[in-house]
CSV table of C-alpha atoms in Angstrom, one decimal:
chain,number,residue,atom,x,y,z
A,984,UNK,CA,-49.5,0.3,-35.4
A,985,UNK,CA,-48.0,-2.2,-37.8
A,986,UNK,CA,-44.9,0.1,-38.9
A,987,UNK,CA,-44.4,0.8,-35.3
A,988,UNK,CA,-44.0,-3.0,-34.4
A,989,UNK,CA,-42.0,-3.5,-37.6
A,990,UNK,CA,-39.6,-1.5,-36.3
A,991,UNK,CA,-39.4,-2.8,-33.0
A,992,UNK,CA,-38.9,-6.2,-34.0
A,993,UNK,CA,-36.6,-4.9,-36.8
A,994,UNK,CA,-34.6,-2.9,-33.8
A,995,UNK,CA,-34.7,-6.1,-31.6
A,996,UNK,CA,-33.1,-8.2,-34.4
A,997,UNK,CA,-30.4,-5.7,-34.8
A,998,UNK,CA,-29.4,-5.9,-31.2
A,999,UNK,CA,-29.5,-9.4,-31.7
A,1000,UNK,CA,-27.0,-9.4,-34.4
A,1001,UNK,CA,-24.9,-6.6,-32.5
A,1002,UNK,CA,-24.6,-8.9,-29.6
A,1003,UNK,CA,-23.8,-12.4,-32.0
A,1004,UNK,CA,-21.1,-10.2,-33.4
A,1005,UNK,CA,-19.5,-8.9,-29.7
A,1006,UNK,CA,-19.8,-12.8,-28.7
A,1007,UNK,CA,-17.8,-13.8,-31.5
A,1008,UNK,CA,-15.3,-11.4,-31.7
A,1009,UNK,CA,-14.7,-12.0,-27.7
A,1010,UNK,CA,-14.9,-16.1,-28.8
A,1011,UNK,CA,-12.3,-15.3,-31.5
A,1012,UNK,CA,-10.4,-12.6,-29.4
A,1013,UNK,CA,-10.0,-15.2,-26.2
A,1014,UNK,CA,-8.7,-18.5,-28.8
A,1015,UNK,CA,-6.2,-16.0,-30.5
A,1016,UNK,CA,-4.7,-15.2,-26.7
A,1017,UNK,CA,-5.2,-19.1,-25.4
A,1018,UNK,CA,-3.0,-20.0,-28.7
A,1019,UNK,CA,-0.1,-16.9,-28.0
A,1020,UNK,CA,0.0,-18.4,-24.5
A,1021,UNK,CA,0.7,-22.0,-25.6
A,1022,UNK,CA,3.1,-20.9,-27.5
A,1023,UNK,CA,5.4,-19.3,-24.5
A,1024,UNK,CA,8.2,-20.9,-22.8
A,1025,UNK,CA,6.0,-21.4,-19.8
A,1026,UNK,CA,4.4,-24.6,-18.3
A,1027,UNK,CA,0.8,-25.3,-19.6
A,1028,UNK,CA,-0.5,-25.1,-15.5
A,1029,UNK,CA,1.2,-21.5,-15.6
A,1030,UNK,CA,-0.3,-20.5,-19.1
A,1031,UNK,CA,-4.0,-21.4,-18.7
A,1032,UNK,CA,-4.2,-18.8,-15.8
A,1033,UNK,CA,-2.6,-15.9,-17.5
A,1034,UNK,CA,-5.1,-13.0,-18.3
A,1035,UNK,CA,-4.4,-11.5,-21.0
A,1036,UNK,CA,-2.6,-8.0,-20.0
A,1037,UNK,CA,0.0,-10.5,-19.0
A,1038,UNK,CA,0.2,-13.1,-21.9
A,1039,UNK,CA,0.9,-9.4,-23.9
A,1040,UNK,CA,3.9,-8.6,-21.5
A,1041,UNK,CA,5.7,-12.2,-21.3
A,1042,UNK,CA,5.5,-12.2,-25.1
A,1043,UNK,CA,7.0,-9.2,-25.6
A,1044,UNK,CA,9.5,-9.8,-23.0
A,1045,UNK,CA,9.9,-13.2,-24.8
A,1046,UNK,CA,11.1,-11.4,-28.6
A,1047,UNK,CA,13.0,-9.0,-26.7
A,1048,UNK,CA,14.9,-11.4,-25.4
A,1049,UNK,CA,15.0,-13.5,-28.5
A,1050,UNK,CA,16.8,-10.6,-29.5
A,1051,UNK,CA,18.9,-10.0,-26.5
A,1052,UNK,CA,20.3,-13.5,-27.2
A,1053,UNK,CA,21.2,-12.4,-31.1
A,1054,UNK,CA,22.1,-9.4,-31.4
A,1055,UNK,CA,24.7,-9.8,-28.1
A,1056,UNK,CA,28.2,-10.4,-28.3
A,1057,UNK,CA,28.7,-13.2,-28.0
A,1058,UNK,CA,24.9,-14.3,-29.7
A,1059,UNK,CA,23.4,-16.9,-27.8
A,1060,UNK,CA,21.7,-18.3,-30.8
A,1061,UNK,CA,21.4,-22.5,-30.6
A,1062,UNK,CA,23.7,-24.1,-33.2
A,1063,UNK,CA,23.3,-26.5,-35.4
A,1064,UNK,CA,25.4,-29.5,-36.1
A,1065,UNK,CA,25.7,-31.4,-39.2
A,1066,UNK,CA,23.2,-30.7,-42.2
A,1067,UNK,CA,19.5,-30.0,-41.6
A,1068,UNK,CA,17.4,-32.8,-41.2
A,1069,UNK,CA,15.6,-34.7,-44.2
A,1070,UNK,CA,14.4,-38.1,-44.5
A,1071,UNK,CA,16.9,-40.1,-46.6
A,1072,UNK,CA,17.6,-43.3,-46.2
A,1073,UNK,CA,21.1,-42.2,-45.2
A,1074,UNK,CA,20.1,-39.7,-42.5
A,1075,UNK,CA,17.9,-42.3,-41.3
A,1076,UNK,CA,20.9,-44.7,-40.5
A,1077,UNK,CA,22.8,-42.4,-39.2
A,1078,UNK,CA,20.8,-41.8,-37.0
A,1079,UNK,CA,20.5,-45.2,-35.9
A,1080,UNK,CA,23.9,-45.3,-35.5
A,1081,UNK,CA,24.5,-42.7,-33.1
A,1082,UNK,CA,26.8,-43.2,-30.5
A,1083,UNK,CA,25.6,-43.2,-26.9
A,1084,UNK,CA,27.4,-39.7,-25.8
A,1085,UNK,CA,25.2,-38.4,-28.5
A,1086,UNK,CA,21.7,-40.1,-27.5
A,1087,UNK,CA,22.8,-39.6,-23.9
A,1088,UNK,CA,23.6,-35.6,-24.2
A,1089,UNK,CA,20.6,-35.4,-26.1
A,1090,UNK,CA,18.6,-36.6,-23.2
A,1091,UNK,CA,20.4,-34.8,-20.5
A,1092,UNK,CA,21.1,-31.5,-22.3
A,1093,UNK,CA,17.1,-30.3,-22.1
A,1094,UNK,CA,17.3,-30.5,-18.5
A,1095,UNK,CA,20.9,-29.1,-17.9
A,1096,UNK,CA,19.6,-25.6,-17.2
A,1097,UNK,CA,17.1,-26.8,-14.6
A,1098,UNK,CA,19.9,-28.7,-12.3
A,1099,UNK,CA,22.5,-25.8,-12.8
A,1100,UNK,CA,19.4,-23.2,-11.2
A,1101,UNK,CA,19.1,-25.8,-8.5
A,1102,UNK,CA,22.8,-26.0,-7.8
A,1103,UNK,CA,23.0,-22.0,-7.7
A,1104,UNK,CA,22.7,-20.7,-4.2
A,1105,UNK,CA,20.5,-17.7,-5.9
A,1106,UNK,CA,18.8,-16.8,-8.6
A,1107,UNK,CA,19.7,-15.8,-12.3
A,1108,UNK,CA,18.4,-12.5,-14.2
A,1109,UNK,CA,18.9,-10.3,-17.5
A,1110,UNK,CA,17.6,-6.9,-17.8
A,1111,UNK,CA,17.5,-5.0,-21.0
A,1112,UNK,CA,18.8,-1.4,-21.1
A,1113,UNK,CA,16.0,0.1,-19.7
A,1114,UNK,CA,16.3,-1.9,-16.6
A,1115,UNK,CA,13.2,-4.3,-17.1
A,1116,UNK,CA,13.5,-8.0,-16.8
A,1117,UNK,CA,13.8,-10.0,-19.7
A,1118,UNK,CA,14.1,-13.2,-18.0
A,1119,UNK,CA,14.9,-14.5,-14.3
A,1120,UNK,CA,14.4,-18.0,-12.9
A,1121,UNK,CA,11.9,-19.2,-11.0
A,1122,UNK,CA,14.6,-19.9,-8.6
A,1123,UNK,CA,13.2,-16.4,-6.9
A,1124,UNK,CA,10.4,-17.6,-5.8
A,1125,UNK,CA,12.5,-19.6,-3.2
A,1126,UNK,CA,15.0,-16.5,-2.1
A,1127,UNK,CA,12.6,-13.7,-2.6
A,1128,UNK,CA,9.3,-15.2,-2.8
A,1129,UNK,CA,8.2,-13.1,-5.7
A,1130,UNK,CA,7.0,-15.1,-8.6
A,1131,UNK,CA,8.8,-15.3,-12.1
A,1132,UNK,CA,5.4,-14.4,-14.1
A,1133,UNK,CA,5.3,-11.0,-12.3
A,1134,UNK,CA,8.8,-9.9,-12.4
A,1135,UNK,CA,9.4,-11.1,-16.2
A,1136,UNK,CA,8.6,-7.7,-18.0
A,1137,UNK,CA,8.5,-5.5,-14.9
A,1138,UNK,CA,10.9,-2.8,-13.9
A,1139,UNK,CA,14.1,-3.7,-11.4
A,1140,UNK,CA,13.1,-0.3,-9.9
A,1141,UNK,CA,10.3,-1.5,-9.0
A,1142,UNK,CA,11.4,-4.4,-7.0
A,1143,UNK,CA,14.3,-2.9,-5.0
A,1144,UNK,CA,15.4,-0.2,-2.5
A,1145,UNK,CA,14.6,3.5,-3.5
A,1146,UNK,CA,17.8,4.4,-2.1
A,1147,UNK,CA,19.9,1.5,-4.2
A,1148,UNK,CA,18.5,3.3,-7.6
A,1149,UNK,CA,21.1,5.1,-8.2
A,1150,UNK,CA,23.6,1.8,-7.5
A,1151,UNK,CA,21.5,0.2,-10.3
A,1152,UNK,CA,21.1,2.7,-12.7
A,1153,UNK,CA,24.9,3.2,-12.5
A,1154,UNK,CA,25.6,-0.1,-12.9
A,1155,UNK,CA,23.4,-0.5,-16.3
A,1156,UNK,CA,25.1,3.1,-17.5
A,1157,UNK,CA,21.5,4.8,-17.1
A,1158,UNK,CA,21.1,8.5,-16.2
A,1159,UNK,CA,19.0,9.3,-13.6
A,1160,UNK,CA,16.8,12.9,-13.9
A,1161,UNK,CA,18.4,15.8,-12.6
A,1162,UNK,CA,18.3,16.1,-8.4
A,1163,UNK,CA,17.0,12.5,-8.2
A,1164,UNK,CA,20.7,11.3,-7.2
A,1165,UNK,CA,20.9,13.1,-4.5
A,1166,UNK,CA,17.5,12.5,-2.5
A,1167,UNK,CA,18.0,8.9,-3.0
A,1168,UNK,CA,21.6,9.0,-1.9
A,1169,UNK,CA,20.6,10.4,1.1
A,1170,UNK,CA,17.2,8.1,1.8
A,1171,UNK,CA,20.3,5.1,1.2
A,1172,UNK,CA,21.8,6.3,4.3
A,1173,UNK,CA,18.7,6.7,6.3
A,1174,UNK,CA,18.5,5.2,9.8
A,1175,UNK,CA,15.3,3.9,9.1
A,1176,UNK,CA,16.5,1.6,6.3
A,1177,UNK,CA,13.5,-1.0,4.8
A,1178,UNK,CA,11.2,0.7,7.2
A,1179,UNK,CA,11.2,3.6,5.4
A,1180,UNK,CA,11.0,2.4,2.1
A,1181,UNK,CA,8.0,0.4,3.1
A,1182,UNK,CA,6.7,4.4,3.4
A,1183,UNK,CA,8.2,5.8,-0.1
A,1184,UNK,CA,7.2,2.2,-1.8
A,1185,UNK,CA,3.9,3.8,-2.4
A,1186,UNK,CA,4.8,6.8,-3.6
A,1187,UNK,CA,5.7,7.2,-7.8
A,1188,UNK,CA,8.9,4.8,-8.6
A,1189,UNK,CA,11.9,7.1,-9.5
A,1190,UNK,CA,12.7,5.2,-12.4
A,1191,UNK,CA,15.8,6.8,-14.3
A,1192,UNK,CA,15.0,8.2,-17.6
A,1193,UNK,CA,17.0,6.5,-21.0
A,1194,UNK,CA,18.8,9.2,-23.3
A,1195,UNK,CA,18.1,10.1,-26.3
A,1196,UNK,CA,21.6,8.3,-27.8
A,1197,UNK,CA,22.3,4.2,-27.2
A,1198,UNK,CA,23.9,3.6,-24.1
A,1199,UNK,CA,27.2,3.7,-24.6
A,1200,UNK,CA,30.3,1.8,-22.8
A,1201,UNK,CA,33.6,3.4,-22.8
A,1202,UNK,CA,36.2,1.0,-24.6
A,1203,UNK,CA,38.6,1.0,-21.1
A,1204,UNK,CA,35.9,0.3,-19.4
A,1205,UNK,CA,34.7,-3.2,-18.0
A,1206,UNK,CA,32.0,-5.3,-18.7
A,1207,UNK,CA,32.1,-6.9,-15.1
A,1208,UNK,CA,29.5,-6.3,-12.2
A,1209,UNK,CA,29.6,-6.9,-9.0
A,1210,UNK,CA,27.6,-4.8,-6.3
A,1211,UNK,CA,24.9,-5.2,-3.6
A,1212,UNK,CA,20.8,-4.2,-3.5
A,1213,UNK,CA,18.1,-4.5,-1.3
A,1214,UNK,CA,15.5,-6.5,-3.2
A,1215,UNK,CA,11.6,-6.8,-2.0
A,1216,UNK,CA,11.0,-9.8,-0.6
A,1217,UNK,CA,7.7,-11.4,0.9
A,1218,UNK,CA,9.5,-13.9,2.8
A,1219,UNK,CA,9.3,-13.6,6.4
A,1220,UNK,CA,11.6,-15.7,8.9
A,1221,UNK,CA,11.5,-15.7,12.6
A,1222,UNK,CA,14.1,-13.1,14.4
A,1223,UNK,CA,14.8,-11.5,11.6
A,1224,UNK,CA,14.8,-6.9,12.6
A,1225,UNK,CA,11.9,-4.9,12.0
A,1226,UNK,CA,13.8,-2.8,9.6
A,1227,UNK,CA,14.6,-5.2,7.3
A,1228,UNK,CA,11.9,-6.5,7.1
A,1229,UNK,CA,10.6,-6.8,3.4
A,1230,UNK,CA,13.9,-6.6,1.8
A,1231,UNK,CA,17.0,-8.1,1.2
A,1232,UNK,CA,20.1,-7.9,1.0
A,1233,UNK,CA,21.4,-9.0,-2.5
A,1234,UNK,CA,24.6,-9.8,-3.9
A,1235,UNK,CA,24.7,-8.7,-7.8
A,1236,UNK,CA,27.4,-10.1,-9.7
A,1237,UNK,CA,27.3,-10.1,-13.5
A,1238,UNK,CA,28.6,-8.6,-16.5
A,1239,UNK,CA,26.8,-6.6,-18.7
A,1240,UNK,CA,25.8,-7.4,-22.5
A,1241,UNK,CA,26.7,-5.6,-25.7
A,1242,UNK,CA,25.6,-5.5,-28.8
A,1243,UNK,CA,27.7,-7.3,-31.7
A,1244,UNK,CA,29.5,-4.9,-33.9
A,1245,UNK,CA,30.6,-5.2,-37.2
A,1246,UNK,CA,33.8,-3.6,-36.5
A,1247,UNK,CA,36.3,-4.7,-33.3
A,1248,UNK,CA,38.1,-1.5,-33.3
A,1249,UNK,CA,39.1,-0.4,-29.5
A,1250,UNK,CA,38.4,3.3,-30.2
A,1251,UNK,CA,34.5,2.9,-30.9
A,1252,UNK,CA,32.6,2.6,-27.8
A,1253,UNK,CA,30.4,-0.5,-27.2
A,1254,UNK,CA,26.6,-0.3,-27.1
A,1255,UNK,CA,25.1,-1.7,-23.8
A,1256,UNK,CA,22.4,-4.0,-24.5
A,1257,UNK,CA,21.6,-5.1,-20.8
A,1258,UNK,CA,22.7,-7.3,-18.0
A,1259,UNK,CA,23.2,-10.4,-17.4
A,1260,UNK,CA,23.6,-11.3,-13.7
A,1261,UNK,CA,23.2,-13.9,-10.9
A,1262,UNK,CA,21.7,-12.8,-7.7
A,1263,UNK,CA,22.7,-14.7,-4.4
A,1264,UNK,CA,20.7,-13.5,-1.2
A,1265,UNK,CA,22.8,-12.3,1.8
A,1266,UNK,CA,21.3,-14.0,5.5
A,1267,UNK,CA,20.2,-11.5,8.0
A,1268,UNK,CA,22.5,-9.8,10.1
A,1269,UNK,CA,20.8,-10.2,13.5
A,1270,UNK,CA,21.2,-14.1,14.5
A,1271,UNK,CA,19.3,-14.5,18.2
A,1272,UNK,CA,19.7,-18.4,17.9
A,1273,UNK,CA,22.9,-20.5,18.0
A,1274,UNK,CA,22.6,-24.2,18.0
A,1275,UNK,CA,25.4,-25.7,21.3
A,1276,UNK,CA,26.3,-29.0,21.5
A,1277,UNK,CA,26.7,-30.7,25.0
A,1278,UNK,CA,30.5,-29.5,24.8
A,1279,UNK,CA,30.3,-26.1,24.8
A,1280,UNK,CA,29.3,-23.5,27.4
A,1281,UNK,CA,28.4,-19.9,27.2
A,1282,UNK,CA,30.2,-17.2,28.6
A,1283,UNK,CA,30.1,-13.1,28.7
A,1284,UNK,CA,33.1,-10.7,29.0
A,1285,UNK,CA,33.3,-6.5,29.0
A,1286,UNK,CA,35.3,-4.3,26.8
A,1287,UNK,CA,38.2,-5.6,29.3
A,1288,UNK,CA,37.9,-8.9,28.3
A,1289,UNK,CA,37.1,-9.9,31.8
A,1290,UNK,CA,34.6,-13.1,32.7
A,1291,UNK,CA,31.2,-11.5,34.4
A,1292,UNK,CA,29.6,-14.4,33.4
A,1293,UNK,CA,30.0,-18.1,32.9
A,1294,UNK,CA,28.0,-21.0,32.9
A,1295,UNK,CA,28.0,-23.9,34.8
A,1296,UNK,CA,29.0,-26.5,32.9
């Protein structure tokens, strides 16, 4: 009987241990992803509710854009003015002696990008060459009502029409498989517009497929874009169609991103890094309400341009 309960209690303070160890590799596990989530370009209040399937896709959208903004022509890298900082006694006095464009820019300059998104009449984006978001504004929130932690990382052919793929893909210089052009050609010219995309939403995404080779741009070719997508939207708005319902109408004008090269020769083609685009949303094309002031009267004519009716004002 006494080996018997040995073993028991020996089994039992195994388990014990097993368990100690899983609670502090999930302690350890949960501080490691709480400290990568500080550590993102993200408001604290956003941060602390991040699980952790999503901390991992902002971060990596984060380096890939880190790199988007190096390795681009022209790099986007921040730079710096004057020699590094130390703590001399003459570093020191200089900067006391800064002039007051350079305290005030510094001030102002942090907050630049903020004011221009809320002077845009839209929303800003960059995709990489696979066509997934490496950044966009939170600005879309307000146009689209999608939220910037979801998009960032996600696929654009996720978010817009089926039948616009083949617009976007052939803007970024992607191929699509072979026969998917032409069934979402023809579901772009379908009577039943959003309506039946709500239908095909659910279905797989068709998202076009990335070569084997870089994406490559042609040397005559130009880096400009400027072309229009229905983009998902969860905004709803009184008298706004059925059919379009759940998307809109978007205005993409951009130009797209390559990569530096060493050499600036004309006869080497350019390797497409992305896009880098602002989005401004298109209103509805049904309007069932116009304001009229005290002045103005309404009136209906036929094809003949004849009165048959008029107020009576």
């Amino acid at each position: 009987i006494a080996p018997s309960k040995a073993s028991f209690w020996l089994q039992a303070l195994r388990k014990e241990k097993s368990r100690d160890a899983a609670r502090s590799r999930r302690g350890k596990e949960n501080f490691e992803f709480y400290e990568l989530a500080k550590m993102l370009p993200l408001p604290g209040a956003i941060t602390s509710q991040l699980d952790k399937a999503s901390i991992i896709r902002l971060t990596i959208s984060y380096l890939k854009m880190r790199d988007f903004a190096n390795q681009g022509d022209p790099p986007w890298n921040l730079r710096m003015e004057g020699p590094p900082p130390n703590t001399s006694v003459k570093a020191i006095g200089a900067q006391r002696r800064r002039s007051p464009s350079a305290v005030a820019s510094e001030i102002f300059e942090p907050h630049l990008g903020s004011h221009i998104l809320q002077s845009l009449d839209g929303f800003v984006f960059a995709l990489n060459k696979e066509g997934r978001f490496l950044y966009i504004s939170e600005t879309v929130s307000i146009y689209l009502g999608l939220s910037q932690v979801e998009l960032t990382g996600s696929s654009v052919f996720d978010y817009i029409h089926p039948g616009d793929h083949v617009e976007m893909a052939e803007q970024l210089g992607m191929k699509l498989p072979p026969g998917r052009g032409m069934s979402l050609s023809q579901g772009a010219v379908n009577e039943d517009g959003a309506s039946s995309a709500s239908s095909s939403s659910h279905s797989e995404t068709p998202e076009p497929v990335e070569s084997s080779s870089p994406s490559l741009l042609a040397p005559d070719n130009t880096l400009e874009r400027s072309f229009f997508v229905r983009m998902k939207s969860t905004l709803t708005k009184r008298g706004v169609h059925i059919k379009s319902s759940g998307y809109k109408v978007i205005h993409v004008t951009g130009r797209l991103r390559i990569r530096m090269a060493l050499t600036h020769s004309r006869s080497v083609p350019n390797q497409i890094m992305g896009m880098v685009v602002v989005a401004h949303a298109l209103p509805p094309p049904t309007i069932n309400e116009v304001r009229i002031d005290c002045q103005m009267f309404v009136t209906r004519v036929n094809m003949d341009l004849k009165i048959v009716y008029c107020e009576n004002r």
